[in-house]
Short mmCIF file of C-alpha atoms and ligand atoms in Angstrom, two decimals:
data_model
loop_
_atom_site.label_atom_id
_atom_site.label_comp_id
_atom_site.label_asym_id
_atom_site.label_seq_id
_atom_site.Cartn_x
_atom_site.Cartn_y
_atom_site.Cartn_z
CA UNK A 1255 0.00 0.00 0.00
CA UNK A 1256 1.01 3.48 -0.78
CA UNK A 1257 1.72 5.97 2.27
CA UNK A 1258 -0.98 7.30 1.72
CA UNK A 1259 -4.46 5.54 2.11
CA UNK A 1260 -7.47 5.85 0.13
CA UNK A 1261 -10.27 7.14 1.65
CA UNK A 1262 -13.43 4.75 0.85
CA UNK A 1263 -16.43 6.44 2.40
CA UNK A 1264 -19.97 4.69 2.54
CA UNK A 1265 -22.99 7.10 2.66
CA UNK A 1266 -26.37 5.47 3.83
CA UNK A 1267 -30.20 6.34 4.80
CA UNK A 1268 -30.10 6.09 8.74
CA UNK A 1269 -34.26 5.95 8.33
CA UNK A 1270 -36.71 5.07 5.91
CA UNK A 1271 -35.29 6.61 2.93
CA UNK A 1272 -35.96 10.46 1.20
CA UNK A 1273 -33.37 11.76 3.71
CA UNK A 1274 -31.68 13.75 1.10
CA UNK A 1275 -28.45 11.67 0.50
CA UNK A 1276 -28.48 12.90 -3.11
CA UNK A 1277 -27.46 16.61 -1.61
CA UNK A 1278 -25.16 14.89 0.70
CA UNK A 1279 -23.64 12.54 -2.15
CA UNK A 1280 -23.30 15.82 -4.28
CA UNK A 1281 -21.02 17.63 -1.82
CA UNK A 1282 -19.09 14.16 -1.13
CA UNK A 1283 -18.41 13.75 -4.72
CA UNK A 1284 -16.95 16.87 -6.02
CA UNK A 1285 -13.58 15.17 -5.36
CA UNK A 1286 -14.08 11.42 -5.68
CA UNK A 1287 -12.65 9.44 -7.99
CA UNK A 1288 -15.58 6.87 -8.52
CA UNK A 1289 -18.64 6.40 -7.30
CA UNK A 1290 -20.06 3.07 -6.71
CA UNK A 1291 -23.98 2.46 -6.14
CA UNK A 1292 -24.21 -1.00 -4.45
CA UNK A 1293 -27.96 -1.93 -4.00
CA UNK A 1294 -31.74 -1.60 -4.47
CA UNK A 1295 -32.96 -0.90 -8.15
CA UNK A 1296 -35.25 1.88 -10.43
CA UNK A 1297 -37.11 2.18 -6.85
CA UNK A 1298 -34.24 4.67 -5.54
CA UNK A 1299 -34.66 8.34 -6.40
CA UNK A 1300 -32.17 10.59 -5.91
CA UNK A 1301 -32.18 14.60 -6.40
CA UNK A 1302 -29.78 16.77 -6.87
CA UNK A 1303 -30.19 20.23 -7.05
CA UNK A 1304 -26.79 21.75 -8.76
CA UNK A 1305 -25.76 25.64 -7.78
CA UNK A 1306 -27.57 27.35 -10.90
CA UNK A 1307 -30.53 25.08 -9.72
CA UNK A 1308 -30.70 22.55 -12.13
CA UNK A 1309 -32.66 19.65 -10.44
CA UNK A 1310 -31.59 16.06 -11.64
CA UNK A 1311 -33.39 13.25 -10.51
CA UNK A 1312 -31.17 10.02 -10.88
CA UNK A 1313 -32.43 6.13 -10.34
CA UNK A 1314 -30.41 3.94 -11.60
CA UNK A 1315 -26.97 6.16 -12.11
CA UNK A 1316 -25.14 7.23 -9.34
CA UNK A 1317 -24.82 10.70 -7.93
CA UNK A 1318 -21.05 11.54 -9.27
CA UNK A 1319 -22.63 11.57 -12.80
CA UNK A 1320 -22.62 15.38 -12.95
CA UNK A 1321 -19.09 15.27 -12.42
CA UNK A 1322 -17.06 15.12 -15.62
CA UNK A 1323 -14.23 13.54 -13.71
CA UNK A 1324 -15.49 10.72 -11.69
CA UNK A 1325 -16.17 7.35 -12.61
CA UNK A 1326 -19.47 6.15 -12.05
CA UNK A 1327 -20.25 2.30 -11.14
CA UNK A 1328 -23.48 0.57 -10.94
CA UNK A 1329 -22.39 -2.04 -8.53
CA UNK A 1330 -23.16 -5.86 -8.34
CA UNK A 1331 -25.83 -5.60 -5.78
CA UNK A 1332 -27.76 -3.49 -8.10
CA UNK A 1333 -30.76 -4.68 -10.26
CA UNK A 1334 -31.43 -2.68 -13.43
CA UNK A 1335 -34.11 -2.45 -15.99
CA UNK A 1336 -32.41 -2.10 -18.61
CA UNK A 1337 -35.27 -0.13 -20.79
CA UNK A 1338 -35.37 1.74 -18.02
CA UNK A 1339 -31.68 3.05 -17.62
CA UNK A 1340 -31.27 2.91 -21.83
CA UNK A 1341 -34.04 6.32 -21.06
CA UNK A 1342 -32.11 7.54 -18.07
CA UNK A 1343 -29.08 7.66 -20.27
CA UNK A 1344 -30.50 9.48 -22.93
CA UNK A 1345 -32.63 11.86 -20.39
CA UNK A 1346 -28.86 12.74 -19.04
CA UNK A 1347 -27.37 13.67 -22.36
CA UNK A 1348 -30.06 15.34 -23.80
CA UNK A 1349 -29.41 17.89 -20.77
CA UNK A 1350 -25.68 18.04 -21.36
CA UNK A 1351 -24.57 15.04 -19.19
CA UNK A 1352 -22.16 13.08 -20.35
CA UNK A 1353 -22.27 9.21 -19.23
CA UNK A 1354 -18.86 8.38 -20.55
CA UNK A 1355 -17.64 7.27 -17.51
CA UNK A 1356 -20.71 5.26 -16.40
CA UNK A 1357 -19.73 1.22 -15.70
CA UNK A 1358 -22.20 -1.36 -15.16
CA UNK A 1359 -20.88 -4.49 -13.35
CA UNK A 1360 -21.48 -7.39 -15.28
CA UNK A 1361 -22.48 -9.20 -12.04
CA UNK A 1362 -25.85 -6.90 -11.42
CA UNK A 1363 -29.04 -8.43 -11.98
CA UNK A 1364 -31.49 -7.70 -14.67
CA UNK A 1365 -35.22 -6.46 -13.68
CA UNK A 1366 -37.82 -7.18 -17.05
CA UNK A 1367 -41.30 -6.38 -17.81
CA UNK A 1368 -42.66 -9.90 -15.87
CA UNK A 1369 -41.13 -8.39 -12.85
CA UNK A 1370 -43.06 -5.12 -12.93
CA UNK A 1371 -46.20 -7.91 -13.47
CA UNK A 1372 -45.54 -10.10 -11.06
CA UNK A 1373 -45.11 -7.38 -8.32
CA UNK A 1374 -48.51 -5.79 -9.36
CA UNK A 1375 -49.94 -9.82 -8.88
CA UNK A 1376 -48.15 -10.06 -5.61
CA UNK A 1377 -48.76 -7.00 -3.87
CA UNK A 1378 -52.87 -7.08 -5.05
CA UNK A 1379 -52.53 -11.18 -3.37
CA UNK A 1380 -51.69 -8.96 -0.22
CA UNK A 1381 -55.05 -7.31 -0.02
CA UNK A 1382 -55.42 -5.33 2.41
CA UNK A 1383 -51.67 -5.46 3.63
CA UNK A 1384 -49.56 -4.84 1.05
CA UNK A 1385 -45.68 -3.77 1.58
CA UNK A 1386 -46.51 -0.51 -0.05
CA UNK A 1387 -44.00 -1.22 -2.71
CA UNK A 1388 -42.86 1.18 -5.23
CA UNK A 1389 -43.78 -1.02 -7.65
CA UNK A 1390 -40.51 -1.56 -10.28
CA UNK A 1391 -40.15 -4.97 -9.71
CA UNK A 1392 -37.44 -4.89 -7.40
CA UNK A 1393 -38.51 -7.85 -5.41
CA UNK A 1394 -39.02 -10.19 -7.62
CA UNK A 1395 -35.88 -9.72 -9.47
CA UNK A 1396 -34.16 -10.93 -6.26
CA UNK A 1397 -36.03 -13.61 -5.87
CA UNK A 1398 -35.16 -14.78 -9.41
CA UNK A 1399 -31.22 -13.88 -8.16
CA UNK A 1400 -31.98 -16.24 -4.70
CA UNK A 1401 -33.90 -18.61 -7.30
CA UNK A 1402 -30.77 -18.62 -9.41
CA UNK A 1403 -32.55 -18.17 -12.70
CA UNK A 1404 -32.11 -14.75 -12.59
CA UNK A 1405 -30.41 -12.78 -15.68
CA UNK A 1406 -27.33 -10.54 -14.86
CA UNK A 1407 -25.91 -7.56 -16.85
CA UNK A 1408 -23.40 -9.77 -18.30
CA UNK A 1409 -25.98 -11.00 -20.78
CA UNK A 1410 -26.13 -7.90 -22.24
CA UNK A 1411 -23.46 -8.50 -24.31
CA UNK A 1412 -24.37 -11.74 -25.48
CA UNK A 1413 -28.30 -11.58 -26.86
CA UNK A 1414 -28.56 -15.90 -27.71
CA UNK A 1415 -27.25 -16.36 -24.74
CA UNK A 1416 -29.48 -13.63 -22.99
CA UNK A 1417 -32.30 -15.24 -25.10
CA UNK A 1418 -31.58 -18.87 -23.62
CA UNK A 1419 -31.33 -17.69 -19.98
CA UNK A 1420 -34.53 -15.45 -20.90
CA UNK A 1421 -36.39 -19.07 -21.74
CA UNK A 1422 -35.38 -20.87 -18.35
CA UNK A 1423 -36.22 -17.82 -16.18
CA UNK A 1424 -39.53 -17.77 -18.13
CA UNK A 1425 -40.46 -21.57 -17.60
CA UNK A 1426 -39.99 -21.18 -14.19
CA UNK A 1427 -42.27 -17.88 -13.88
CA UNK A 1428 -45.13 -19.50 -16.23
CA UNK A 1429 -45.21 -22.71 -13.80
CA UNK A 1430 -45.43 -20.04 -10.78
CA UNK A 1431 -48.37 -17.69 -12.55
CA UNK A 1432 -49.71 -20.22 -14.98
CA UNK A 1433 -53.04 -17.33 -14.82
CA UNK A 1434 -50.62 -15.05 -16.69
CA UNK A 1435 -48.53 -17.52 -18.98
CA UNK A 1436 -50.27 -16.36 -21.75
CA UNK A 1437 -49.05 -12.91 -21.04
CA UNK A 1438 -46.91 -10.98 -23.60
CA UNK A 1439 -44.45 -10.41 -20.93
CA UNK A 1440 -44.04 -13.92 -20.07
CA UNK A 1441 -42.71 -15.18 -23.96
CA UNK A 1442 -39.61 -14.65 -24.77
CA UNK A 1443 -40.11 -12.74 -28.19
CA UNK A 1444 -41.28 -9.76 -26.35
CA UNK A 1445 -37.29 -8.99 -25.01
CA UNK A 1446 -35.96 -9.75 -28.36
CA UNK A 1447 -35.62 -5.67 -29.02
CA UNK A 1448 -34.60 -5.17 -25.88
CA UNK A 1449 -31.55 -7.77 -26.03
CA UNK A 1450 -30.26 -6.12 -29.26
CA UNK A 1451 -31.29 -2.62 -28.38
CA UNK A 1452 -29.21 -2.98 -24.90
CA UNK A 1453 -26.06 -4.83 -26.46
CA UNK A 1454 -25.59 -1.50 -28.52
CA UNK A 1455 -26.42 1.03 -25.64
CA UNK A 1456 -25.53 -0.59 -22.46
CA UNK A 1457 -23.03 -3.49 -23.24
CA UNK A 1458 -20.52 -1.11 -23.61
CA UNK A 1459 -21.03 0.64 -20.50
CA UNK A 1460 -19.89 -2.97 -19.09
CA UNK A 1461 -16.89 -3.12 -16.71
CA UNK A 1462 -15.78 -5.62 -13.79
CA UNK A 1463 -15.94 -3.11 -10.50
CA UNK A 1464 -12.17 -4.89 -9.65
CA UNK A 1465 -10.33 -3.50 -12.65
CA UNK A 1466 -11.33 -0.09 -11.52
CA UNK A 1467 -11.29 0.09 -7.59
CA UNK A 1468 -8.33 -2.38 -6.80
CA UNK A 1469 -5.67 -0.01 -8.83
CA UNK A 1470 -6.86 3.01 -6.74
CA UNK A 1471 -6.12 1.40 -3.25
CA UNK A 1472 -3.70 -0.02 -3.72
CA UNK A 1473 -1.93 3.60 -5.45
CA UNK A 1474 -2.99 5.00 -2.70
CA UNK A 1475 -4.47 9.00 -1.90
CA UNK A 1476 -7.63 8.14 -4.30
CA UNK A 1477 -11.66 8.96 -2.68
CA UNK A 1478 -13.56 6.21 -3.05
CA UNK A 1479 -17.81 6.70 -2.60
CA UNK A 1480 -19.56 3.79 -1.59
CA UNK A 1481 -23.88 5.47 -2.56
CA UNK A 1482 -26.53 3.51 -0.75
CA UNK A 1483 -29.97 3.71 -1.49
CA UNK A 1484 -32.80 3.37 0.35
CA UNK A 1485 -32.50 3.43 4.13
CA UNK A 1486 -31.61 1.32 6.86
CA UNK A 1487 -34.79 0.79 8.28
CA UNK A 1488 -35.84 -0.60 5.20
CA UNK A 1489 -33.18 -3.10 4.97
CA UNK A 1490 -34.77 -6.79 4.62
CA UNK A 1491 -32.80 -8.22 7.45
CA UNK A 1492 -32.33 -5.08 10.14
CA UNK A 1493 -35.80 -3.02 8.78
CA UNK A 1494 -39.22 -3.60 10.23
CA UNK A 1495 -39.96 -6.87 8.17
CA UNK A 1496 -41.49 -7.73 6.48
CA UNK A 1497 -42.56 -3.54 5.78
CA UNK A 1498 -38.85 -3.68 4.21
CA UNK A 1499 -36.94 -3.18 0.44
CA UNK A 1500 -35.96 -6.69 -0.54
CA UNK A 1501 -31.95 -5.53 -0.21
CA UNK A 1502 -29.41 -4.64 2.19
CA UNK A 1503 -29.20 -0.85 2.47
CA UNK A 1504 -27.47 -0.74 5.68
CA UNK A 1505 -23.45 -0.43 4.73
CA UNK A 1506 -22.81 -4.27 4.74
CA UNK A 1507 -25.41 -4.83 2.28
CA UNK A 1508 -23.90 -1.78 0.19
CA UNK A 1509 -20.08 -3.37 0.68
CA UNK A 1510 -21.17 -6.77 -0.26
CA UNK A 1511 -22.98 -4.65 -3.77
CA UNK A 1512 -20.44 -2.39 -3.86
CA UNK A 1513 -17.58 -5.33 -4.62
CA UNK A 1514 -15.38 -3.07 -2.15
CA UNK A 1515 -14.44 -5.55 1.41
CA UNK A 1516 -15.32 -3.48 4.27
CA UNK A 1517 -11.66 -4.08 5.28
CA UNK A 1518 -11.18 -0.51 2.99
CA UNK A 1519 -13.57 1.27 4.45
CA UNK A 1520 -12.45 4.87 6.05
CA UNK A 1521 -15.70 6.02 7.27
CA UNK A 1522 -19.49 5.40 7.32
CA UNK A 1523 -21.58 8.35 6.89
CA UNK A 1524 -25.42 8.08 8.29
CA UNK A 1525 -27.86 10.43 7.19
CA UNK A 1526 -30.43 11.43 8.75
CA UNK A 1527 -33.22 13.71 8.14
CA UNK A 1528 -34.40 16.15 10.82
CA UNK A 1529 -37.69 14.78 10.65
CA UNK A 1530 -38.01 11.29 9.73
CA UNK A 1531 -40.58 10.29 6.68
CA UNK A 1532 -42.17 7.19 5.25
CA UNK A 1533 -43.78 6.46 1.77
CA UNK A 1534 -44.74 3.12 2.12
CA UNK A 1535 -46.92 1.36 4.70
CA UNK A 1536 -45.65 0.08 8.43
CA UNK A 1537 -45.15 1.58 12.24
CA UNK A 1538 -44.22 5.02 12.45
CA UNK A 1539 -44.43 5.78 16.05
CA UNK A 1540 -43.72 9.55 15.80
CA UNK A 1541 -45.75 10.01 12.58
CA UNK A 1542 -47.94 13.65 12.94
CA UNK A 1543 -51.38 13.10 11.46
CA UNK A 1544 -51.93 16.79 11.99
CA UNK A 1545 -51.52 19.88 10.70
CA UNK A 1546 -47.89 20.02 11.71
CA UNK A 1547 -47.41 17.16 9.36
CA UNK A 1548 -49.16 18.60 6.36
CA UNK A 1549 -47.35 21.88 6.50
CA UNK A 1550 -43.61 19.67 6.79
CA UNK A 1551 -44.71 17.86 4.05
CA UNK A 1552 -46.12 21.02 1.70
CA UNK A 1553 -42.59 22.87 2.61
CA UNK A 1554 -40.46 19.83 2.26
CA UNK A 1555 -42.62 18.94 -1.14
CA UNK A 1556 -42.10 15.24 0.52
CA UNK A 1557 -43.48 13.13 -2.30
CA UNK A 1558 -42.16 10.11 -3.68
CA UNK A 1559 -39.08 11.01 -6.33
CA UNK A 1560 -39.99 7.75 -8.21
CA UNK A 1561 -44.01 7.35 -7.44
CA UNK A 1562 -45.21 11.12 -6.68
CA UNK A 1563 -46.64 9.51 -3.62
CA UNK A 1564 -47.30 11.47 -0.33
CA UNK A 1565 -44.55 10.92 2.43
CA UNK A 1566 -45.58 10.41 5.86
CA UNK A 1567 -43.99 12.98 8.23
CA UNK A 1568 -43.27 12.19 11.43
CA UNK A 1569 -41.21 13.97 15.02
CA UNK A 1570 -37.31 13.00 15.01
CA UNK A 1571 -36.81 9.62 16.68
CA UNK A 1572 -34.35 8.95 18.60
CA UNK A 1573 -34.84 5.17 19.26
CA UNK A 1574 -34.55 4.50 15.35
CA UNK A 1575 -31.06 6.93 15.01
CA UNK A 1576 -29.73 5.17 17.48
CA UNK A 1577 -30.48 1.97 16.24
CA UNK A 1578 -29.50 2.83 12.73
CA UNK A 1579 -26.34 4.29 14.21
CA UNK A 1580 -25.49 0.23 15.53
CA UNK A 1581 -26.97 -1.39 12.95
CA UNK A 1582 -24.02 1.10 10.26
CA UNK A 1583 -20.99 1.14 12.92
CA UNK A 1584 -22.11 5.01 11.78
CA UNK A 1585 -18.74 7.40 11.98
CA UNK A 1586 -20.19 10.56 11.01
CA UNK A 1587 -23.92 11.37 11.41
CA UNK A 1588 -25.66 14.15 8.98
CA UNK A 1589 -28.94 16.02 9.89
CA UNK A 1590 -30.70 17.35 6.78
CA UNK A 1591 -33.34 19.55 6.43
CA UNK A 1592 -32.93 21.88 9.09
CA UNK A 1593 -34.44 24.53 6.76
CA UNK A 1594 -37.41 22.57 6.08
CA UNK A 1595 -38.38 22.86 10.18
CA UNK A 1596 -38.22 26.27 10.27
CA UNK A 1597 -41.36 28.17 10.92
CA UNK A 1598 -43.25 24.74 11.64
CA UNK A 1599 -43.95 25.42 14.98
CA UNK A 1600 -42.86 23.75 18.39
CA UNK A 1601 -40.72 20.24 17.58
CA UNK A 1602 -40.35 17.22 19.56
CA UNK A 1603 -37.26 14.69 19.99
CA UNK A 1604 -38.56 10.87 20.76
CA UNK A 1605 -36.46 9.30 23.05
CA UNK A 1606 -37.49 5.86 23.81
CA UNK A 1607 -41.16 4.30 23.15
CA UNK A 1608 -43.82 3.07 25.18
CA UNK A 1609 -45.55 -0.50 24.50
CA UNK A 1610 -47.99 -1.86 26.93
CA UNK A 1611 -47.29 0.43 29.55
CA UNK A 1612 -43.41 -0.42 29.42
CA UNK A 1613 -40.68 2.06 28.16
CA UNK A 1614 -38.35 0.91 25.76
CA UNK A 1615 -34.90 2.27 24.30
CA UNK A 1616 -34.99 -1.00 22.03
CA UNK A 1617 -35.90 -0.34 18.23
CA UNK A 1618 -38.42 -3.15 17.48
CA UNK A 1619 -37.77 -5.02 14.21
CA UNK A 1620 -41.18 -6.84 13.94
CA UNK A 1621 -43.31 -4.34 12.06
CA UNK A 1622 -46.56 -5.29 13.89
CA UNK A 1623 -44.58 -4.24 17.23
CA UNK A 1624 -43.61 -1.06 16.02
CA UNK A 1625 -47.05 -0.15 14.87
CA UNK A 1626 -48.16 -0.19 18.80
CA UNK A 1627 -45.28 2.02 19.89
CA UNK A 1628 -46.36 4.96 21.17
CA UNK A 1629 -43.60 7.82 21.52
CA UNK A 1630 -42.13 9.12 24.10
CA UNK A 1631 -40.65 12.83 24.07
CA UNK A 1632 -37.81 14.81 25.98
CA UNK A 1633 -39.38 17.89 27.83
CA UNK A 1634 -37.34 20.24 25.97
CA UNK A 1635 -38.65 21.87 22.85
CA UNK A 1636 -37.29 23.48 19.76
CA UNK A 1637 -38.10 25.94 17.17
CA UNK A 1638 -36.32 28.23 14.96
CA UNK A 1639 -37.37 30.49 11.94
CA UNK A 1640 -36.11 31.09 8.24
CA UNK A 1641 -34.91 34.34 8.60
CA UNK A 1642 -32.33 33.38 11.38
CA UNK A 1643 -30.84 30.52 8.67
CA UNK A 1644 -30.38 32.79 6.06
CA UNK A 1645 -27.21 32.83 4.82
CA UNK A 1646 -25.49 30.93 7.62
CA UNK A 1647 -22.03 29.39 6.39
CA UNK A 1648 -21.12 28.20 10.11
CA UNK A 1649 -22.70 25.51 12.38
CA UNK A 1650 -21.85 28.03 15.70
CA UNK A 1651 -23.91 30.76 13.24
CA UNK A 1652 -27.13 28.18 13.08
CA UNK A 1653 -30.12 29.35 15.65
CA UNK A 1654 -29.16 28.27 18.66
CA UNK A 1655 -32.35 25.72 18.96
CA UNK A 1656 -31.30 24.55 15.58
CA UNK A 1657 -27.55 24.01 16.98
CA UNK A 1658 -29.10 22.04 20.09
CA UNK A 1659 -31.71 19.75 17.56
CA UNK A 1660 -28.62 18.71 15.73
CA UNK A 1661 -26.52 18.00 18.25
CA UNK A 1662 -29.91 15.89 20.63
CA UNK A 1663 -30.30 13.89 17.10
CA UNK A 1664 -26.44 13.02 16.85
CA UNK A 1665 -25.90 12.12 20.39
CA UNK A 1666 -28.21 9.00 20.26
CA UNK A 1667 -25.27 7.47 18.17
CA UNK A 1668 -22.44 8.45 20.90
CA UNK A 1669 -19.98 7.02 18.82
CA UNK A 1670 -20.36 9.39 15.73
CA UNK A 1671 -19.55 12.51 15.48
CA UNK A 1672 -21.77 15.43 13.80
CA UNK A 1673 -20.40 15.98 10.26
CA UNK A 1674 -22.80 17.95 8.64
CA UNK A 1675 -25.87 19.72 8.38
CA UNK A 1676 -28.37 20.80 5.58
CA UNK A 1677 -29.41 23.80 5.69
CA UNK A 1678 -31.52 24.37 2.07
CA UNK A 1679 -32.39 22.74 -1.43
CA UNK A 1680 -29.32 23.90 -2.88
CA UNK A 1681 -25.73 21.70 -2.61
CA UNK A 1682 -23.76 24.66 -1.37
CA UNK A 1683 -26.32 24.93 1.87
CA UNK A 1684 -24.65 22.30 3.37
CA UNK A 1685 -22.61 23.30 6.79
CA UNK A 1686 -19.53 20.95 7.26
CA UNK A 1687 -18.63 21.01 10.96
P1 IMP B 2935 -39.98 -1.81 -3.04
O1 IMP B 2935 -38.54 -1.96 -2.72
O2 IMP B 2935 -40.20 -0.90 -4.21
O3 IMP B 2935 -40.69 -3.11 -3.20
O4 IMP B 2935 -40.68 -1.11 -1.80
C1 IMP B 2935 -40.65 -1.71 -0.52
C2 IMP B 2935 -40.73 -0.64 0.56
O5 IMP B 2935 -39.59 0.19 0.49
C3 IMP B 2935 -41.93 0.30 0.40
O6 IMP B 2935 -42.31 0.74 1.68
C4 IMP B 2935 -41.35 1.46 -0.38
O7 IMP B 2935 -42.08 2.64 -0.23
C5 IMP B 2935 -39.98 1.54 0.25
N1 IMP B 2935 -38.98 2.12 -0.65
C6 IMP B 2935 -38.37 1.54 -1.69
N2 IMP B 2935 -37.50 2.38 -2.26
C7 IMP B 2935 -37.55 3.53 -1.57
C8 IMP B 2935 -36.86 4.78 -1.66
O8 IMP B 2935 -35.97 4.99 -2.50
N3 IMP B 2935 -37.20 5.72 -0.74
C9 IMP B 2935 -38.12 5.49 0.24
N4 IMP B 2935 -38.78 4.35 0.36
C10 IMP B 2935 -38.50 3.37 -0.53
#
């Protein structure tokens, strides 16, 4: 190894997702060398908002894309429609983007039309508790991965073989929903387009995420971004299952998609929104059903980035950052949104729940558990306004309620420090301690 060490920095959701990691990616990326999305799929949104307010949102490429100088990965963990990014591409370039340095590891899994149908099927089979999913077939393209009949990027450059694959995976999925064999999206001829249309525009792209990463650590003084997606507390083994993504978005899910060996890592950074929010369905303990919550929601225009649906808004909760904060080994925590609570009114800090009378530091898992939580909330209260933010360039600058909110919210995770804070929509209101 070279004297100097690389620094390989993973950024994750600490809640359940729309914290605003694509500002936080955006300031992390300026200088990084590549940037390496490791899981989840077309369900991910992420916006960035550039200085002369250009708003990008991105699903399937990562966040260093507007930089001309990094290298851009979609990572093994990742599934990818590929009609889906072919548009995304072109969407990018038609504004000016080049996607020159975009890489797609041959290892990441394919999502196709059947997926998108076989969702729908499985989430109506759910009645009236469905997971609330975003509905791009995420899921079952990792069951077909577990199922090992699943079709991975590498096939893009290889259309007969793509096309045999395509005919196993299908004989499978007919036997499973014989109701919809008959289905255009269940016969192979319908993805015989696709396969040629992708081995021109996305086979090239192709790249094995070794040949790019291993050179830079081991030359040492290279910034490496690991981007997660989703949130940790929608992760399918440490979220409140089964109300979960069907991947790993807490940072040893995004290592393992990533192809980078958490041996490199340098630092995990845990965001964190200053009020937590929720598209789908499951327990939200602090969730405001009030007027509070509509006028976070108008001012934080929280609606999905991928389904335009309405986020629920809830109080900060302490009990989930400071699981999240375990469940990520988090070394830097940052609070977003700080602009988005002013002029709300009064705001409360959860610090532990209540269920069946008893109090409880313990994040419950079990999403049935969680919906009985009930919060519980420090005495003190906060509350700052717009004006006092304007133009603040220092954390010691920030309202002093807003300094205190931060600093409650990052010491449920005593061992991570407070790294930043976001303090408006665009990427240079962001306040590096
Ligand atoms: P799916 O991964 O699309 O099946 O959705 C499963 C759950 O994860 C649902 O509650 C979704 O709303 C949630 N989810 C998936 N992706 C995102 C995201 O990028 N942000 C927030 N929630 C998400």
């Amino acid at each position: 190894m070279s004297q100097s060490e690389s620094l390989v920095i993973a950024l994750v959701g600490g809640l359940w997702g729309d914290e605003g990691k694509g500002k936080v990616l955006h300031h992390e990326v300026q200088d990084t060398h590549v940037v390496i999305r490791g899981t989840g799929g077309g369900n991910a949104g992420h916006t960035l908002v550039t200085d002369d307010n250009k708003k990008f949102v991105t699903h399937l490429v990562p966040s260093g894309v507007l930089n001309p100088k990094t290298i851009n990965i979609i990572g093994a963990g990742v599934v990818l429609h590929p009609g889906k990014l072919i548009k995304e591409i072109a969407e990018l370039k038609a504004r000016g983007i080049s996607t020159d340095n975009l890489r797609i590891s041959p290892k990441a899994h394919l999502t196709l039309d059947y997926h998108l149908l076989i969702e729908r099927v499985l989430e109506q089979r759910r009645g009236k508790d469905p997971i609330g999913s975003t509905m791009q077939g995420i899921g079952p393209t990792y069951s077909d991965k577990a199922n090992r009949w699943g079709l991975r990027a590498e096939l893009l450059n290889n259309p007969d073989e793509f096309m045999r694959r395509l005919n196993i995976a299908l004989k499978h999925l007919r036997a499973q929903f014989p109701q919809y064999a008959r289905n255009d999206v269940f016969k192979p001829d319908f993805y015989r387009s696709l396969a040629s249309e992708s081995k021109r525009k996305l086979a090239p792209y192709l790249a094995e995420t070794r040949s790019i990463v291993e050179p830079m650590i081991r030359k040492g003084g290279r910034k490496i971004l690991l981007e997660g997606a989703q949130s940790t507390l929608l992760d399918n083994d440490h979220g409140n299952y089964p109300k979960t993504t069907s991947s790993h978005p807490s940072v040893a899910g995004l290592c393992q998609g990533s192809e980078v060996a958490p041996r490199w890592l340098t630092s995990t950074i845990v965001v964190v929104k200053g009020y937590p929010s929720r598209v789908g369905n499951g327990g939200f303990p602090t969730e405001l059903k009030n007027e509070q919550g509509d006028l976070i929601r108008e001012k934080g225009h929280e609606y999905g980035a991928t389904t335009n649906r309405p986020r629920r808004i809830g109080f900060a909760d302490g009990v989930a950052i400071s699981y999240s904060g375990w469940v990520n080994g988090a070394t830097d925590i940052v609070i977003t949104r700080i602009d988005t609570l002013a002029d709300v009114g009064e705001l409360s800090i959860c610090n532990a729940y209540s269920i069946k009378g008893q109090e409880t530091k313990d994040f419950p898992v079990n999403d049935s558990v969680l919906e009985k939580c009930t919060p519980v909330y420090d005495p003190r209260k906060y509350r700052w306004s717009a004006k006092d933010l304007e133009g603040v360039k220092k954390f010691a600058d920030l309202p002093v309620d807003a300094q205190k909110y931060c600093q409650r919210l990052a010491s449920f995770v005593p061992y991570a420090r407070l790294y930043g804070v976001g303090v408006g929509e665009n990427q240079s209101a962001f306040i590096t301690l």
